[in-house]
Amino acid sequence: MTEQTAIRVGVLGAAGRMGGQTCEAVDAADGMDLVARLDRDDGLDLLAESGAEVVVDFTQPDVVMDHVRWCVENGRHAVVGTSGFDEERLDHVREWLRGVPDVGVLIVPNFSIGAVLMTRFAAEAARFFESVEIIELHHPDKVDAPSGTAHRTAEVVAAARSAAGRPATPDATTTEVGGARGANVDGVRVHSVRLRGLLAHQEVLLGARGETLTIRHDSTHRESFMPGVVAAIRAVRGRPGLTVGLDQILGLT
Ligand code: NAD
């Protein structure tokens, strides 16, 4: 590919774990130029000056909305890996994109292809089982719980159960030490473990009388996220509006 057609990429959170890995992946990818590596103390005007047309954000939930808004208002496509997007936040992004028909925002709770498949398999299995619970396990430097992936998995599992007319997962608990039964996401219990030595792991446990099915995914290195990040950077310019998740990019829907 010629230099003229290379995608100009800027990375926000470039000094962080995921941002740093993304800079390496963009540097190594064909047809991409890494034109900006910005972190906490760099002004967003540097992004404008760099000519970045696609901005990748791996920062923190408390600042990411400002970044997405800046991208939309400044005509830059955004690929967002930062956690913390609920329906309310997504609605804000949709609102900002209204009247900006050429800009794409791709918000991806998990860039790992194995994790995307885990969520899909869990949604497929959910209607066949009486019980379902999710355990997510991460390194102790993660600031949000439950993980965006666990939250999303719970939502799609709950939707699949609801569509199939499944009642609530049985649970006779009447007394509880606060938090013992985990978070309740759309009626699905989600348990968060934070442990040194781990990276990103998740189990979806499904149970019926006489059998259980466990769907487990492990990211053992941040490299596992990079094929998804690179695919998202390539795709976002051709996808105006808001896209959530990697499924459409991977041709899964
Ligand atoms: P990290 O703490 O290592 O990196 C975050 C970086 O953002 C830091 O360098 C920090 O200085 C920087 N930052 C903070 N505020 C900023 C600002 N206003 N402008 C620019 N930079 C700023 O965290 P991490 O492990 O790299 O994770 C980053 C985010 O990505 C988290 O929300 C995490 O949950 C999420 N994550 C997503 C995926 C996925 O596949 N979608 C995978 C792993 C992590």
Coordinates of N, CA and C in Angstrom, one line a residue, residues 21-253:
Q21 N 0.8 -1.4 23.7 CA 0.7 -2.5 22.8 C 0.1 -2.1 21.5
T22 N -0.9 -1.2 21.5 CA -1.6 -0.8 20.3 C -0.6 0.0 19.4
C23 N 0.2 0.8 20.0 CA 1.2 1.6 19.3 C 2.2 0.6 18.5
E24 N 2.6 -0.5 19.2 CA 3.4 -1.5 18.6 C 2.7 -2.2 17.4
A25 N 1.4 -2.5 17.6 CA 0.7 -3.2 16.6 C 0.4 -2.3 15.4
V26 N 0.2 -1.0 15.6 CA -0.1 -0.1 14.5 C 1.2 0.1 13.7
D27 N 2.3 0.2 14.5 CA 3.7 0.3 13.8 C 3.9 -0.9 12.9
A28 N 3.5 -2.0 13.4 CA 3.9 -3.3 12.6 C 2.9 -3.6 11.5
A29 N 1.7 -2.9 11.5 CA 0.7 -3.3 10.6 C 0.9 -2.6 9.2
D30 N 0.6 -3.3 8.1 CA 0.7 -2.7 6.8 C -0.4 -1.6 6.6
G31 N 0.0 -0.5 6.0 CA -1.1 0.4 5.6 C -1.5 1.3 6.7
M32 N -0.7 1.5 7.8 CA -1.1 2.4 8.9 C 0.1 3.2 9.3
D33 N -0.1 4.4 9.6 CA 0.9 5.3 10.1 C 0.5 5.7 11.6
L34 N 1.4 5.5 12.5 CA 1.2 6.0 13.9 C 1.6 7.4 13.9
V35 N 0.6 8.4 13.9 CA 1.0 9.8 13.8 C 0.9 10.5 15.2
A36 N 0.3 9.9 16.2 CA 0.3 10.5 17.5 C 0.2 9.5 18.6
R37 N 1.0 9.7 19.7 CA 1.0 8.8 20.9 C 0.8 9.8 22.0
L38 N -0.4 9.8 22.6 CA -0.7 10.8 23.6 C -1.1 10.1 24.9
D39 N -0.8 10.8 26.0 CA -1.2 10.3 27.3 C -1.8 11.5 28.1
R40 N -1.9 11.3 29.4 CA -2.7 12.1 30.3 C -2.4 13.6 30.1
D41 N -1.2 14.0 30.0 CA -0.9 15.4 30.1 C -0.8 16.1 28.7
D42 N -1.1 15.3 27.7 CA -1.0 15.9 26.3 C -2.4 16.5 25.9
G43 N -2.4 17.7 25.4 CA -3.7 18.2 25.0 C -4.2 17.6 23.7
L44 N -5.6 17.5 23.6 CA -6.2 16.9 22.4 C -5.9 17.7 21.2
D45 N -5.5 19.0 21.3 CA -5.1 19.7 20.1 C -3.9 19.1 19.4
L46 N -3.1 18.3 20.1 CA -2.0 17.6 19.5 C -2.5 16.6 18.5
L47 N -3.7 16.0 18.8 CA -4.3 15.1 17.9 C -4.7 15.7 16.6
A48 N -5.3 16.9 16.8 CA -5.7 17.6 15.6 C -4.5 18.0 14.7
E49 N -3.4 18.4 15.4 CA -2.2 18.8 14.6 C -1.6 17.6 13.9
S50 N -1.7 16.4 14.5 CA -1.1 15.2 14.0 C -1.7 14.7 12.7
G51 N -3.0 15.2 12.4 CA -3.7 14.8 11.3 C -4.3 13.3 11.4
A52 N -4.4 12.8 12.7 CA -4.9 11.5 12.9 C -6.3 11.4 12.4
E53 N -6.6 10.4 11.5 CA -8.0 10.3 11.1 C -8.8 9.2 11.9
V54 N -8.0 8.3 12.5 CA -8.6 7.3 13.4 C -7.9 7.4 14.7
V55 N -8.7 7.6 15.8 CA -8.2 7.7 17.1 C -8.5 6.4 17.9
V56 N -7.5 5.8 18.5 CA -7.8 4.6 19.3 C -7.7 5.1 20.8
D57 N -8.7 4.7 21.6 CA -8.7 5.2 23.0 C -8.6 4.0 23.9
F58 N -7.5 3.9 24.7 CA -7.4 3.0 25.8 C -7.0 3.8 27.0
T59 N -7.9 4.5 27.6 CA -7.6 5.4 28.7 C -8.3 4.9 30.0
Q60 N -9.3 5.7 30.4 CA -10.0 5.4 31.7 C -11.5 5.8 31.5
P61 N -12.4 5.1 32.2 CA -13.8 5.4 32.0 C -14.2 6.8 32.3
D62 N -13.4 7.5 33.2 CA -13.8 8.9 33.6 C -13.4 9.9 32.6
V63 N -12.6 9.6 31.6 CA -12.2 10.6 30.7 C -12.6 10.2 29.2
V64 N -13.0 9.0 29.0 CA -13.2 8.5 27.6 C -14.3 9.2 26.9
M65 N -15.4 9.6 27.7 CA -16.5 10.3 27.0 C -16.0 11.6 26.4
D66 N -15.2 12.4 27.1 CA -14.7 13.6 26.5 C -13.9 13.4 25.3
H67 N -13.2 12.2 25.2 CA -12.4 11.9 24.0 C -13.3 11.6 22.8
V68 N -14.3 10.8 23.1 CA -15.2 10.4 22.0 C -15.9 11.6 21.5
R69 N -16.3 12.5 22.4 CA -17.0 13.7 21.9 C -16.1 14.6 21.1
W70 N -14.9 14.7 21.5 CA -13.9 15.5 20.8 C -13.7 14.9 19.4
C71 N -13.6 13.6 19.3 CA -13.4 12.9 18.0 C -14.6 13.2 17.1
V72 N -15.8 13.1 17.6 CA -17.0 13.3 16.7 C -17.0 14.8 16.3
E73 N -16.8 15.7 17.2 CA -16.9 17.1 16.9 C -15.8 17.5 15.9
N74 N -14.7 16.8 15.9 CA -13.5 17.1 15.1 C -13.4 16.2 13.9
G75 N -14.4 15.4 13.6 CA -14.4 14.6 12.4 C -13.4 13.5 12.3
R76 N -13.1 13.0 13.5 CA -12.1 11.8 13.6 C -12.9 10.6 13.9
H77 N -12.6 9.5 13.2 CA -13.2 8.2 13.6 C -12.6 7.7 14.9
A78 N -13.4 7.0 15.7 CA -12.8 6.5 17.0 C -13.0 5.0 17.2
V79 N -11.9 4.4 17.6 CA -12.0 3.0 18.0 C -11.7 3.0 19.5
V80 N -12.7 2.5 20.3 CA -12.7 2.7 21.7 C -12.6 1.4 22.5
G81 N -11.6 1.1 23.2 CA -11.5 -0.1 24.0 C -11.7 0.1 25.5
T82 N -11.7 1.4 25.9 CA -11.9 1.7 27.3 C -13.2 1.2 27.8
S83 N -13.2 0.7 29.0 CA -14.4 0.1 29.6 C -15.4 1.2 30.1
G84 N -16.5 0.8 30.5 CA -17.5 1.6 31.2 C -18.6 2.1 30.4
F85 N -18.9 1.5 29.2 CA -20.0 2.0 28.4 C -21.3 1.2 28.7
D86 N -22.2 1.9 29.3 CA -23.6 1.4 29.5 C -24.5 2.0 28.5
E87 N -25.8 1.7 28.5 CA -26.7 2.2 27.5 C -26.8 3.7 27.5
E88 N -26.7 4.3 28.7 CA -26.8 5.7 28.8 C -25.7 6.4 28.1
R89 N -24.5 5.9 28.3 CA -23.3 6.4 27.6 C -23.5 6.2 26.1
L90 N -23.9 5.0 25.7 CA -24.1 4.8 24.2 C -25.1 5.8 23.6
D91 N -26.1 6.1 24.4 CA -27.1 7.0 23.9 C -26.5 8.4 23.7
H92 N -25.6 8.8 24.6 CA -24.9 10.1 24.4 C -24.1 10.1 23.1
V93 N -23.4 9.0 22.9 CA -22.6 8.9 21.7 C -23.5 9.0 20.4
R94 N -24.6 8.3 20.4 CA -25.6 8.3 19.3 C -26.0 9.8 19.1
E95 N -26.3 10.4 20.2 CA -26.8 11.8 20.1 C -25.7 12.7 19.4
W96 N -24.5 12.6 19.8 CA -23.4 13.4 19.3 C -23.3 13.1 17.8
L97 N -23.5 11.8 17.4 CA -23.2 11.4 16.0 C -24.4 11.9 15.1
R98 N -25.5 12.2 15.7 CA -26.6 12.7 14.8 C -26.2 13.9 14.1
G99 N -26.3 14.0 12.8 CA -26.0 15.2 12.1 C -24.5 15.2 11.7
V100 N -23.8 14.1 12.0 CA -22.4 13.9 11.6 C -22.3 12.6 10.8
P101 N -22.8 12.6 9.6 CA -23.0 11.3 8.9 C -21.7 10.6 8.5
D102 N -20.6 11.2 8.5 CA -19.4 10.6 8.0 C -18.5 10.0 9.0
V103 N -18.8 10.2 10.3 CA -17.9 9.8 11.3 C -18.3 8.4 11.9
G104 N -17.3 7.5 12.1 CA -17.6 6.2 12.7 C -17.1 6.1 14.1
V105 N -17.8 5.6 15.0 CA -17.3 5.3 16.4 C -17.6 3.8 16.6
L106 N -16.5 3.1 16.9 CA -16.6 1.7 17.2 C -16.2 1.4 18.6
I107 N -17.1 1.0 19.4 CA -16.9 0.8 20.9 C -16.9 -0.8 21.1
V108 N -15.7 -1.2 21.6 CA -15.5 -2.7 21.6 C -15.1 -3.1 23.0
P109 N -16.1 -3.8 23.7 CA -15.8 -4.2 25.1 C -14.6 -5.2 25.2
N110 N -14.4 -6.0 24.1 CA -13.3 -6.9 24.1 C -12.8 -7.2 22.7
F111 N -11.6 -6.9 22.5 CA -11.0 -7.0 21.2 C -10.5 -8.4 20.9
S112 N -10.5 -9.3 21.9 CA -10.0 -10.7 21.7 C -11.0 -11.5 21.0
I113 N -10.6 -12.1 19.9 CA -11.5 -12.9 19.1 C -12.1 -14.1 19.9
G114 N -11.2 -14.7 20.7 CA -11.7 -15.8 21.5 C -12.8 -15.3 22.5
A115 N -12.6 -14.1 23.0 CA -13.6 -13.6 24.0 C -14.9 -13.3 23.3
V116 N -14.8 -12.8 22.1 CA -16.0 -12.5 21.3 C -16.8 -13.8 21.0
L117 N -16.1 -14.8 20.7 CA -16.7 -16.1 20.4 C -17.3 -16.7 21.7
M118 N -16.6 -16.5 22.9 CA -17.1 -17.0 24.1 C -18.5 -16.4 24.4
T119 N -18.6 -15.1 24.2 CA -19.9 -14.4 24.5 C -21.0 -15.0 23.5
R120 N -20.6 -15.2 22.3 CA -21.5 -15.7 21.3 C -22.0 -17.1 21.7
F121 N -21.0 -18.0 22.0 CA -21.4 -19.3 22.4 C -22.3 -19.3 23.7
A122 N -22.0 -18.4 24.6 CA -22.8 -18.4 25.8 C -24.2 -18.0 25.5
A123 N -24.4 -17.0 24.6 CA -25.7 -16.6 24.2 C -26.5 -17.7 23.5
E124 N -25.8 -18.5 22.8 CA -26.4 -19.6 22.1 C -26.8 -20.7 23.1
A125 N -26.0 -20.9 24.1 CA -26.3 -22.0 25.1 C -27.4 -21.6 26.1
A126 N -27.5 -20.3 26.3 CA -28.3 -19.8 27.5 C -29.7 -20.3 27.6
R127 N -30.3 -20.4 26.4 CA -31.8 -20.8 26.5 C -32.0 -22.3 26.9
F128 N -30.9 -23.1 26.8 CA -31.1 -24.5 27.1 C -30.9 -24.8 28.6
F129 N -30.4 -23.9 29.4 CA -30.1 -24.2 30.8 C -30.9 -23.4 31.8
E130 N -31.2 -24.1 32.9 CA -32.0 -23.5 34.0 C -31.2 -22.3 34.7
S131 N -29.9 -22.6 34.9 CA -29.1 -21.6 35.7 C -27.9 -21.1 34.8
V132 N -27.6 -19.8 35.1 CA -26.3 -19.3 34.5 C -25.7 -18.3 35.5
E133 N -24.4 -18.4 35.6 CA -23.7 -17.3 36.4 C -22.3 -17.1 35.6
I134 N -21.8 -15.9 35.9 CA -20.5 -15.6 35.2 C -19.5 -15.2 36.3
I135 N -18.2 -15.7 36.0 CA -17.1 -15.4 36.9 C -16.1 -14.7 36.0
E136 N -15.7 -13.5 36.3 CA -14.6 -12.9 35.5 C -13.4 -12.7 36.4
L137 N -12.2 -12.9 35.9 CA -11.0 -12.8 36.7 C -10.0 -12.0 36.0
H138 N -9.5 -11.0 36.7 CA -8.5 -10.0 36.1 C -7.4 -9.7 37.0
H139 N -6.4 -9.1 36.4 CA -5.2 -8.5 37.2 C -5.7 -7.4 38.2
P140 N -5.0 -7.2 39.3 CA -5.6 -6.3 40.3 C -5.4 -4.9 40.0
D141 N -4.8 -4.5 38.9 CA -4.7 -3.1 38.5 C -5.9 -2.6 37.8
K142 N -6.9 -3.5 37.5 CA -8.1 -3.1 36.8 C -9.0 -2.2 37.7
V143 N -9.5 -1.1 37.2 CA -10.2 -0.2 38.1 C -11.7 -0.4 38.1
D144 N -12.2 -1.1 37.2 CA -13.7 -1.2 37.1 C -14.1 -2.7 37.3
A145 N -15.3 -2.9 37.9 CA -15.8 -4.2 38.1 C -17.3 -4.2 38.0
P146 N -18.0 -5.1 37.4 CA -17.4 -6.2 36.6 C -16.8 -5.7 35.3
S147 N -16.0 -6.5 34.6 CA -15.4 -6.1 33.4 C -16.5 -5.8 32.3
G148 N -16.1 -5.0 31.4 CA -17.0 -4.7 30.3 C -17.5 -6.0 29.6
T149 N -16.6 -6.9 29.4 CA -16.9 -8.2 28.7 C -18.0 -9.0 29.5
A150 N -17.8 -9.0 30.8 CA -18.7 -9.8 31.7 C -20.1 -9.1 31.6
H151 N -20.1 -7.8 31.7 CA -21.3 -7.0 31.6 C -22.1 -7.3 30.3
R152 N -21.3 -7.3 29.3 CA -21.9 -7.5 27.9 C -22.4 -8.9 27.8
T153 N -21.6 -9.9 28.3 CA -22.0 -11.3 28.3 C -23.3 -11.5 29.0
A154 N -23.4 -10.9 30.2 CA -24.6 -11.0 31.0 C -25.8 -10.4 30.3
E155 N -25.6 -9.3 29.6 CA -26.7 -8.7 28.9 C -27.2 -9.6 27.8
V156 N -26.3 -10.2 27.0 CA -26.8 -11.0 25.8 C -27.3 -12.3 26.3
V157 N -26.8 -12.9 27.4 CA -27.3 -14.1 28.0 C -28.7 -13.8 28.5
A158 N -28.9 -12.7 29.2 CA -30.2 -12.4 29.7 C -31.2 -12.2 28.6
A159 N -30.8 -11.5 27.5 CA -31.7 -11.3 26.4 C -32.1 -12.6 25.8
A160 N -31.1 -13.6 25.6 CA -31.4 -14.9 25.0 C -32.4 -15.7 25.9
R161 N -32.2 -15.6 27.2 CA -33.1 -16.3 28.1 C -34.5 -15.7 28.1
S162 N -34.6 -14.4 28.1 CA -35.9 -13.7 28.0 C -36.6 -14.1 26.7
A163 N -35.9 -14.1 25.6 CA -36.5 -14.4 24.3 C -37.0 -15.8 24.3
A164 N -36.4 -16.7 25.1 CA -36.8 -18.1 25.1 C -37.8 -18.4 26.2
G165 N -38.2 -17.3 26.9 CA -39.2 -17.5 28.0 C -38.7 -18.2 29.2
R166 N -37.4 -18.1 29.4 CA -36.8 -18.8 30.6 C -37.0 -17.9 31.9
P167 N -37.5 -18.5 33.0 CA -37.6 -17.8 34.2 C -36.3 -17.5 34.8
A168 N -36.3 -16.7 35.9 CA -35.0 -16.3 36.6 C -34.3 -17.6 37.0
T169 N -32.9 -17.5 37.1 CA -32.1 -18.6 37.6 C -32.5 -18.8 39.0
P170 N -32.7 -20.1 39.4 CA -33.2 -20.4 40.8 C -32.1 -20.1 41.8
D171 N -32.5 -19.5 42.9 CA -31.6 -19.1 44.0 C -32.4 -18.9 45.3
A172 N -32.1 -19.8 46.2 CA -32.9 -19.8 47.5 C -32.2 -18.9 48.5
T173 N -31.2 -18.1 48.2 CA -30.5 -17.3 49.2 C -31.5 -16.3 49.9
T174 N -31.5 -16.4 51.2 CA -32.4 -15.4 51.9 C -31.5 -14.5 52.8
T175 N -30.3 -15.0 53.2 CA -29.4 -14.1 54.0 C -28.1 -14.1 53.3
E176 N -27.4 -13.0 53.3 CA -26.2 -12.9 52.5 C -25.3 -11.8 53.1
V177 N -24.0 -12.2 53.2 CA -23.0 -11.1 53.5 C -22.9 -10.3 52.2
G178 N -23.0 -9.0 52.3 CA -23.1 -8.1 51.2 C -22.1 -8.5 50.1
G179 N -22.6 -8.7 48.9 CA -21.7 -9.0 47.7 C -21.5 -10.4 47.5
A180 N -21.9 -11.3 48.4 CA -21.5 -12.7 48.3 C -22.1 -13.3 47.0
R181 N -23.2 -12.8 46.6 CA -23.8 -13.4 45.4 C -23.4 -12.6 44.1
G182 N -22.5 -11.7 44.2 CA -22.0 -11.0 43.0 C -22.9 -9.9 42.6
A183 N -22.6 -9.3 41.5 CA -23.4 -8.2 40.9 C -24.6 -8.8 40.2
N184 N -25.7 -8.1 40.1 CA -26.8 -8.5 39.4 C -26.9 -7.7 38.1
V185 N -26.6 -8.3 37.0 CA -26.7 -7.6 35.7 C -27.8 -8.2 34.9
D186 N -28.9 -7.5 34.8 CA -30.1 -8.0 34.0 C -30.5 -9.4 34.6
G187 N -30.4 -9.6 35.9 CA -30.8 -10.9 36.5 C -29.7 -12.0 36.4
V188 N -28.6 -11.7 35.8 CA -27.5 -12.7 35.8 C -26.4 -12.3 36.8
R189 N -26.1 -13.2 37.7 CA -25.0 -12.9 38.7 C -23.6 -12.9 38.1
V190 N -22.9 -11.9 38.4 CA -21.5 -11.7 37.8 C -20.5 -11.6 39.0
H191 N -19.6 -12.4 39.1 CA -18.6 -12.4 40.2 C -17.2 -12.0 39.7
S192 N -16.6 -11.0 40.4 CA -15.3 -10.4 39.9 C -14.2 -10.8 40.8
V193 N -13.2 -11.4 40.3 CA -12.0 -11.8 41.0 C -10.8 -10.9 40.6
R194 N -10.0 -10.4 41.5 CA -8.9 -9.6 41.1 C -7.7 -10.2 41.8
L195 N -6.7 -10.7 41.0 CA -5.6 -11.5 41.5 C -4.3 -11.3 40.7
R196 N -3.3 -11.0 41.5 CA -1.9 -10.8 40.8 C -1.6 -12.1 40.1
G197 N -1.0 -11.9 38.9 CA -0.7 -13.1 38.1 C -1.7 -13.3 37.0
L198 N -2.9 -12.8 37.1 CA -3.9 -13.0 36.1 C -3.8 -11.9 35.1
L199 N -4.4 -12.1 33.9 CA -4.5 -11.0 32.9 C -6.0 -10.8 32.7
A200 N -6.7 -11.5 31.8 CA -8.1 -11.4 31.6 C -8.7 -12.7 31.3
H201 N -9.7 -13.1 32.1 CA -10.2 -14.5 32.0 C -11.7 -14.4 32.4
Q202 N -12.5 -15.3 31.8 CA -13.9 -15.4 32.1 C -14.5 -16.8 31.9
E203 N -15.4 -17.1 32.9 CA -16.1 -18.4 32.7 C -17.6 -18.1 32.7
V204 N -18.3 -18.7 31.8 CA -19.8 -18.7 31.9 C -20.2 -20.1 32.3
L205 N -20.8 -20.2 33.5 CA -21.3 -21.5 34.0 C -22.8 -21.6 33.7
L206 N -23.1 -22.7 33.1 CA -24.5 -23.0 32.8 C -24.9 -24.3 33.4
G207 N -26.1 -24.4 34.0 CA -26.4 -25.6 34.7 C -27.9 -26.0 34.4
A208 N -28.0 -27.3 34.3 CA -29.4 -27.9 34.3 C -29.3 -29.2 35.2
R209 N -30.4 -29.8 35.4 CA -30.4 -31.0 36.2 C -29.5 -32.1 35.6
G210 N -28.5 -32.4 36.4 CA -27.6 -33.5 36.0 C -26.4 -33.1 35.1
E211 N -26.3 -31.9 34.7 CA -25.2 -31.5 33.9 C -24.9 -30.0 34.0
T212 N -23.6 -29.7 33.8 CA -23.2 -28.3 33.7 C -22.3 -28.1 32.4
L213 N -22.3 -26.9 31.9 CA -21.5 -26.6 30.8 C -20.7 -25.3 31.2
T214 N -19.4 -25.4 31.1 CA -18.6 -24.2 31.4 C -17.9 -23.7 30.1
I215 N -18.1 -22.5 29.8 CA -17.4 -21.9 28.6 C -16.4 -20.9 29.2
R216 N -15.1 -21.2 28.9 CA -14.0 -20.4 29.5 C -13.1 -19.8 28.5
H217 N -12.7 -18.6 28.7 CA -11.8 -17.9 27.8 C -10.6 -17.3 28.6
D218 N -9.4 -17.4 28.2 CA -8.3 -16.9 28.8 C -7.5 -16.0 27.9
S219 N -7.2 -14.8 28.2 CA -6.2 -13.9 27.5 C -5.0 -14.0 28.4
T220 N -3.9 -14.6 27.8 CA -2.7 -14.7 28.6 C -1.6 -13.7 28.3
H221 N -1.9 -12.9 27.2 CA -1.0 -11.8 26.8 C -1.8 -10.7 26.1
R222 N -1.4 -9.5 26.3 CA -2.2 -8.4 25.7 C -2.2 -8.5 24.1
E223 N -1.2 -9.2 23.6 CA -1.1 -9.4 22.1 C -2.4 -10.0 21.6
S224 N -3.2 -10.7 22.5 CA -4.4 -11.4 22.0 C -5.4 -10.4 21.6
F225 N -5.3 -9.1 22.0 CA -6.3 -8.1 21.6 C -6.0 -7.4 20.3
M226 N -4.7 -7.6 19.9 CA -4.2 -6.7 18.8 C -4.8 -7.1 17.4
P227 N -5.0 -8.3 17.0 CA -5.7 -8.6 15.7 C -7.1 -7.9 15.6
G228 N -7.8 -7.9 16.8 CA -9.1 -7.2 16.8 C -9.0 -5.7 16.7
V229 N -7.9 -5.1 17.4 CA -7.7 -3.7 17.3 C -7.4 -3.3 15.9
V230 N -6.5 -4.0 15.2 CA -6.1 -3.6 13.9 C -7.3 -3.8 12.9
A231 N -8.0 -4.8 13.1 CA -9.2 -5.0 12.2 C -10.2 -3.9 12.4
A232 N -10.4 -3.4 13.7 CA -11.3 -2.3 13.9 C -10.8 -1.0 13.3
I233 N -9.5 -0.8 13.4 CA -8.9 0.5 12.8 C -9.2 0.4 11.3
R234 N -9.0 -0.7 10.6 CA -9.2 -0.8 9.2 C -10.7 -0.6 8.8
A235 N -11.6 -1.1 9.7 CA -13.0 -1.1 9.4 C -13.7 0.3 9.7
V236 N -13.3 1.0 10.7 CA -14.1 2.1 11.2 C -14.4 3.2 10.2
R237 N -13.5 3.4 9.3 CA -13.7 4.5 8.3 C -14.9 4.2 7.4
G238 N -15.2 2.9 7.2 CA -16.3 2.5 6.3 C -17.6 2.2 7.1
R239 N -17.6 2.6 8.4 CA -18.8 2.3 9.2 C -19.3 3.6 9.9
P240 N -19.9 4.5 9.2 CA -20.4 5.7 9.9 C -21.4 5.4 11.0
G241 N -21.5 6.2 12.0 CA -22.4 6.0 13.1 C -21.7 5.1 14.2
L242 N -22.6 4.6 15.1 CA -22.1 3.9 16.2 C -22.1 2.4 16.0
T243 N -21.0 1.7 16.2 CA -21.0 0.2 16.1 C -20.5 -0.3 17.5
V244 N -21.2 -1.2 18.1 CA -20.8 -1.8 19.4 C -20.4 -3.2 19.2
G245 N -19.2 -3.5 19.6 CA -18.7 -4.9 19.5 C -18.0 -5.2 18.2
L246 N -17.3 -6.3 18.2 CA -16.5 -6.7 17.1 C -17.2 -7.7 16.1
D247 N -18.4 -8.1 16.6 CA -19.1 -9.2 15.8 C -19.3 -8.8 14.3
Q248 N -19.8 -7.6 14.0 CA -20.0 -7.2 12.6 C -18.7 -7.1 11.9
I249 N -17.7 -6.7 12.5 CA -16.3 -6.5 11.9 C -15.8 -7.9 11.5
L250 N -16.1 -8.9 12.3 CA -15.6 -10.3 12.1 C -16.6 -11.1 11.2
G251 N -17.7 -10.4 10.8 CA -18.7 -11.1 9.9 C -19.5 -12.1 10.7
L252 N -19.7 -11.9 12.0 CA -20.4 -12.9 12.8 C -21.9 -12.6 12.9
T253 N -22.4 -11.4 12.4 CA -23.8 -11.1 12.4 C -24.3 -10.9 11.0

